[in-house]
Amino acid sequence: MGIKMEEYRTGRLLAEYNDTFKENENIYRGLAKRVGLSECSFWILYILRTDYAAPVQSEIGTCLHLPKQSINSALKKLETEGFLTLARGSDHRSKTISLTDKGICLCQDTVDKVIDAERAALDGLPPEEQALFLSLLRKYNNLLKNYMQEIN
């Protein structure tokens, strides 16, 4: 008999979600490109300029949910370009990351402005919508993880 109305509705919602998600990704991708950074380098600098991650190489990878090799390559490039330094950590398995003066200037011209724009966008929502937005996104991600684990 064709597609059920509920399946159609869910399919349309999924298409709208995917379009919105890709649009959001493209906002960041386009900005990174405009300022001459790879996406990975941009996100590393972003993490270094926020309060929720310690500047340790292994924690950067965990925060970004990106392959270790991508993180390592981007860090080496940022180091070679003089934006940051990498030093052995206390456990000798992970390196601590520090921005150089040149890196701080780069962040002030790029990443810091992005963080300000994100804060302004969130402030454009009332507090209850901010909480609902994050709550629903977390709930969706948890449900999606659970369903994805069922796939062989």
PDB file of C-alpha atoms in Angstrom:
ATOM      1  CA  MET A   1       0.000   0.000   0.000  1.00  0.00           C
ATOM      2  CA  GLY A   2       2.804   2.548  -0.081  1.00  0.00           C
ATOM      3  CA  ILE A   3       4.515   4.367   2.705  1.00  0.00           C
ATOM      4  CA  LYS A   4       2.630   4.873   5.949  1.00  0.00           C
ATOM      5  CA  MET A   5       1.917   8.425   7.032  1.00  0.00           C
ATOM      6  CA  GLU A   6       4.076   8.079  10.182  1.00  0.00           C
ATOM      7  CA  GLU A   7       7.018   6.757   8.143  1.00  0.00           C
ATOM      8  CA  TYR A   8       6.594   9.647   5.708  1.00  0.00           C
ATOM      9  CA  ARG A   9       6.507  12.190   8.548  1.00  0.00           C
ATOM     10  CA  THR A  10       9.588  10.672  10.200  1.00  0.00           C
ATOM     11  CA  GLY A  11      11.369  10.560   6.846  1.00  0.00           C
ATOM     12  CA  ARG A  12      10.640  14.256   6.257  1.00  0.00           C
ATOM     13  CA  LEU A  13      11.852  15.125   9.775  1.00  0.00           C
ATOM     14  CA  LEU A  14      15.036  13.142   9.227  1.00  0.00           C
ATOM     15  CA  ALA A  15      15.661  14.899   5.912  1.00  0.00           C
ATOM     16  CA  GLU A  16      15.111  18.295   7.557  1.00  0.00           C
ATOM     17  CA  TYR A  17      17.391  17.357  10.465  1.00  0.00           C
ATOM     18  CA  ASN A  18      20.147  16.171   8.100  1.00  0.00           C
ATOM     19  CA  ASP A  19      19.844  19.332   6.017  1.00  0.00           C
ATOM     20  CA  THR A  20      20.027  21.520   9.134  1.00  0.00           C
ATOM     21  CA  PHE A  21      22.954  19.539  10.557  1.00  0.00           C
ATOM     22  CA  LYS A  22      24.894  19.775   7.278  1.00  0.00           C
ATOM     23  CA  GLU A  23      24.126  23.501   7.069  1.00  0.00           C
ATOM     24  CA  ASN A  24      25.574  23.937  10.572  1.00  0.00           C
ATOM     25  CA  GLU A  25      28.702  21.968   9.639  1.00  0.00           C
ATOM     26  CA  ASN A  26      29.065  24.069   6.498  1.00  0.00           C
ATOM     27  CA  ILE A  27      28.984  27.301   8.529  1.00  0.00           C
ATOM     28  CA  TYR A  28      32.091  26.168  10.418  1.00  0.00           C
ATOM     29  CA  ARG A  29      33.770  24.550   7.397  1.00  0.00           C
ATOM     30  CA  GLY A  30      33.342  27.712   5.340  1.00  0.00           C
ATOM     31  CA  LEU A  31      34.699  29.892   8.101  1.00  0.00           C
ATOM     32  CA  ALA A  32      37.765  27.685   8.632  1.00  0.00           C
ATOM     33  CA  LYS A  33      38.466  27.833   4.905  1.00  0.00           C
ATOM     34  CA  ARG A  34      38.039  31.635   4.784  1.00  0.00           C
ATOM     35  CA  VAL A  35      40.630  32.094   7.532  1.00  0.00           C
ATOM     36  CA  GLY A  36      43.064  29.621   5.944  1.00  0.00           C
ATOM     37  CA  LEU A  37      42.730  26.765   8.428  1.00  0.00           C
ATOM     38  CA  SER A  38      41.837  23.130   7.982  1.00  0.00           C
ATOM     39  CA  GLU A  39      38.711  22.097   9.855  1.00  0.00           C
ATOM     40  CA  CYS A  40      40.793  20.008  12.246  1.00  0.00           C
ATOM     41  CA  SER A  41      43.194  22.885  12.958  1.00  0.00           C
ATOM     42  CA  PHE A  42      40.270  25.227  13.514  1.00  0.00           C
ATOM     43  CA  TRP A  43      38.682  22.861  16.046  1.00  0.00           C
ATOM     44  CA  ILE A  44      41.984  22.317  17.859  1.00  0.00           C
ATOM     45  CA  LEU A  45      42.389  26.073  18.278  1.00  0.00           C
ATOM     46  CA  TYR A  46      38.741  26.308  19.305  1.00  0.00           C
ATOM     47  CA  ILE A  47      39.238  23.713  22.044  1.00  0.00           C
ATOM     48  CA  LEU A  48      42.361  25.506  23.252  1.00  0.00           C
ATOM     49  CA  ARG A  49      40.389  28.751  23.594  1.00  0.00           C
ATOM     50  CA  THR A  50      37.528  27.269  25.612  1.00  0.00           C
ATOM     51  CA  ASP A  51      37.481  26.283  29.250  1.00  0.00           C
ATOM     52  CA  TYR A  52      36.233  22.726  28.901  1.00  0.00           C
ATOM     53  CA  ALA A  53      39.406  20.958  27.777  1.00  0.00           C
ATOM     54  CA  ALA A  54      42.878  20.740  29.230  1.00  0.00           C
ATOM     55  CA  PRO A  55      45.616  21.425  26.679  1.00  0.00           C
ATOM     56  CA  VAL A  56      46.760  17.814  26.416  1.00  0.00           C
ATOM     57  CA  GLN A  57      46.983  16.111  23.035  1.00  0.00           C
ATOM     58  CA  SER A  58      45.022  13.000  24.022  1.00  0.00           C
ATOM     59  CA  GLU A  59      42.183  15.068  25.490  1.00  0.00           C
ATOM     60  CA  ILE A  60      41.933  17.153  22.324  1.00  0.00           C
ATOM     61  CA  GLY A  61      41.267  13.970  20.368  1.00  0.00           C
ATOM     62  CA  THR A  62      38.615  12.857  22.829  1.00  0.00           C
ATOM     63  CA  CYS A  63      36.856  16.232  22.729  1.00  0.00           C
ATOM     64  CA  LEU A  64      36.813  16.438  18.951  1.00  0.00           C
ATOM     65  CA  HIS A  65      35.800  12.827  18.235  1.00  0.00           C
ATOM     66  CA  LEU A  66      38.280  12.770  15.365  1.00  0.00           C
ATOM     67  CA  PRO A  67      40.884  10.158  14.397  1.00  0.00           C
ATOM     68  CA  LYS A  68      44.156  10.401  16.302  1.00  0.00           C
ATOM     69  CA  GLN A  69      46.107  10.659  13.041  1.00  0.00           C
ATOM     70  CA  SER A  70      44.092  13.720  11.938  1.00  0.00           C
ATOM     71  CA  ILE A  71      44.717  15.416  15.280  1.00  0.00           C
ATOM     72  CA  ASN A  72      48.438  14.613  15.199  1.00  0.00           C
ATOM     73  CA  SER A  73      48.843  15.900  11.626  1.00  0.00           C
ATOM     74  CA  ALA A  74      47.007  19.142  12.377  1.00  0.00           C
ATOM     75  CA  LEU A  75      48.994  19.683  15.581  1.00  0.00           C
ATOM     76  CA  LYS A  76      52.295  19.166  13.755  1.00  0.00           C
ATOM     77  CA  LYS A  77      51.257  21.661  11.058  1.00  0.00           C
ATOM     78  CA  LEU A  78      50.190  24.244  13.650  1.00  0.00           C
ATOM     79  CA  GLU A  79      53.489  23.706  15.453  1.00  0.00           C
ATOM     80  CA  THR A  80      55.523  24.023  12.243  1.00  0.00           C
ATOM     81  CA  GLU A  81      53.695  27.261  11.394  1.00  0.00           C
ATOM     82  CA  GLY A  82      54.587  28.638  14.830  1.00  0.00           C
ATOM     83  CA  PHE A  83      51.064  28.781  16.290  1.00  0.00           C
ATOM     84  CA  LEU A  84      51.663  26.354  19.148  1.00  0.00           C
ATOM     85  CA  THR A  85      54.254  24.286  20.946  1.00  0.00           C
ATOM     86  CA  LEU A  86      54.080  20.637  21.936  1.00  0.00           C
ATOM     87  CA  ALA A  87      55.947  19.426  25.016  1.00  0.00           C
ATOM     88  CA  ARG A  88      56.165  16.046  26.720  1.00  0.00           C
ATOM     89  CA  GLY A  89      53.573  15.652  29.429  1.00  0.00           C
ATOM     90  CA  SER A  90      54.169  14.243  32.879  1.00  0.00           C
ATOM     91  CA  ASP A  91      53.162  10.733  31.775  1.00  0.00           C
ATOM     92  CA  HIS A  92      55.423  10.835  28.644  1.00  0.00           C
ATOM     93  CA  ARG A  93      52.570   9.407  26.564  1.00  0.00           C
ATOM     94  CA  SER A  94      50.770  12.636  25.886  1.00  0.00           C
ATOM     95  CA  LYS A  95      51.991  16.071  24.926  1.00  0.00           C
ATOM     96  CA  THR A  96      50.898  19.351  26.443  1.00  0.00           C
ATOM     97  CA  ILE A  97      49.875  22.053  24.002  1.00  0.00           C
ATOM     98  CA  SER A  98      50.582  25.751  24.425  1.00  0.00           C
ATOM     99  CA  LEU A  99      49.681  28.575  22.101  1.00  0.00           C
ATOM    100  CA  THR A 100      52.534  30.845  21.080  1.00  0.00           C
ATOM    101  CA  ASP A 101      52.069  34.612  20.843  1.00  0.00           C
ATOM    102  CA  LYS A 102      51.473  34.105  17.119  1.00  0.00           C
ATOM    103  CA  GLY A 103      48.850  31.448  17.923  1.00  0.00           C
ATOM    104  CA  ILE A 104      47.109  33.720  20.421  1.00  0.00           C
ATOM    105  CA  CYS A 105      46.930  36.468  17.777  1.00  0.00           C
ATOM    106  CA  LEU A 106      45.487  33.998  15.260  1.00  0.00           C
ATOM    107  CA  CYS A 107      42.866  32.877  17.770  1.00  0.00           C
ATOM    108  CA  GLN A 108      41.927  36.462  18.599  1.00  0.00           C
ATOM    109  CA  ASP A 109      41.309  37.112  14.890  1.00  0.00           C
ATOM    110  CA  THR A 110      39.395  33.875  14.242  1.00  0.00           C
ATOM    111  CA  VAL A 111      38.325  31.425  16.917  1.00  0.00           C
ATOM    112  CA  ASP A 112      37.538  34.001  19.595  1.00  0.00           C
ATOM    113  CA  LYS A 113      35.196  35.762  17.165  1.00  0.00           C
ATOM    114  CA  VAL A 114      33.456  32.455  16.427  1.00  0.00           C
ATOM    115  CA  ILE A 115      32.962  31.794  20.140  1.00  0.00           C
ATOM    116  CA  ASP A 116      31.513  35.301  20.533  1.00  0.00           C
ATOM    117  CA  ALA A 117      29.148  34.675  17.591  1.00  0.00           C
ATOM    118  CA  GLU A 118      28.039  31.338  19.089  1.00  0.00           C
ATOM    119  CA  ARG A 119      27.351  32.965  22.441  1.00  0.00           C
ATOM    120  CA  ALA A 120      25.357  35.728  20.756  1.00  0.00           C
ATOM    121  CA  ALA A 121      23.334  33.141  18.815  1.00  0.00           C
ATOM    122  CA  LEU A 122      22.568  31.185  21.995  1.00  0.00           C
ATOM    123  CA  ASP A 123      21.716  34.402  23.807  1.00  0.00           C
ATOM    124  CA  GLY A 124      19.179  35.004  21.026  1.00  0.00           C
ATOM    125  CA  LEU A 125      17.196  32.122  22.510  1.00  0.00           C
ATOM    126  CA  PRO A 126      15.375  32.446  25.824  1.00  0.00           C
ATOM    127  CA  PRO A 127      16.986  30.369  28.631  1.00  0.00           C
ATOM    128  CA  GLU A 128      14.238  27.731  28.498  1.00  0.00           C
ATOM    129  CA  GLU A 129      14.785  27.256  24.744  1.00  0.00           C
ATOM    130  CA  GLN A 130      18.549  27.019  25.284  1.00  0.00           C
ATOM    131  CA  ALA A 131      17.998  24.224  27.816  1.00  0.00           C
ATOM    132  CA  LEU A 132      15.438  22.484  25.599  1.00  0.00           C
ATOM    133  CA  PHE A 133      17.722  22.718  22.556  1.00  0.00           C
ATOM    134  CA  LEU A 134      20.604  21.004  24.366  1.00  0.00           C
ATOM    135  CA  SER A 135      18.381  18.505  26.144  1.00  0.00           C
ATOM    136  CA  LEU A 136      16.725  17.320  22.937  1.00  0.00           C
ATOM    137  CA  LEU A 137      20.016  17.137  21.045  1.00  0.00           C
ATOM    138  CA  ARG A 138      21.566  15.022  23.822  1.00  0.00           C
ATOM    139  CA  LYS A 139      18.483  12.797  23.944  1.00  0.00           C
ATOM    140  CA  TYR A 140      18.547  12.304  20.172  1.00  0.00           C
ATOM    141  CA  ASN A 141      22.287  11.484  20.237  1.00  0.00           C
ATOM    142  CA  ASN A 142      21.795   8.921  23.015  1.00  0.00           C
ATOM    143  CA  LEU A 143      18.915   7.258  21.179  1.00  0.00           C
ATOM    144  CA  LEU A 144      20.887   7.255  17.943  1.00  0.00           C
ATOM    145  CA  LYS A 145      23.930   5.674  19.650  1.00  0.00           C
ATOM    146  CA  ASN A 146      21.729   2.937  21.081  1.00  0.00           C
ATOM    147  CA  TYR A 147      20.112   2.143  17.727  1.00  0.00           C
ATOM    148  CA  MET A 148      23.460   2.281  15.921  1.00  0.00           C
ATOM    149  CA  GLN A 149      24.893  -0.319  18.313  1.00  0.00           C
ATOM    150  CA  GLU A 150      22.278  -2.761  17.032  1.00  0.00           C
ATOM    151  CA  ILE A 151      23.735  -2.584  13.520  1.00  0.00           C
ATOM    152  CA  ASN A 152      26.236  -5.341  12.777  1.00  0.00           C
TER     153      ASN A 152
END
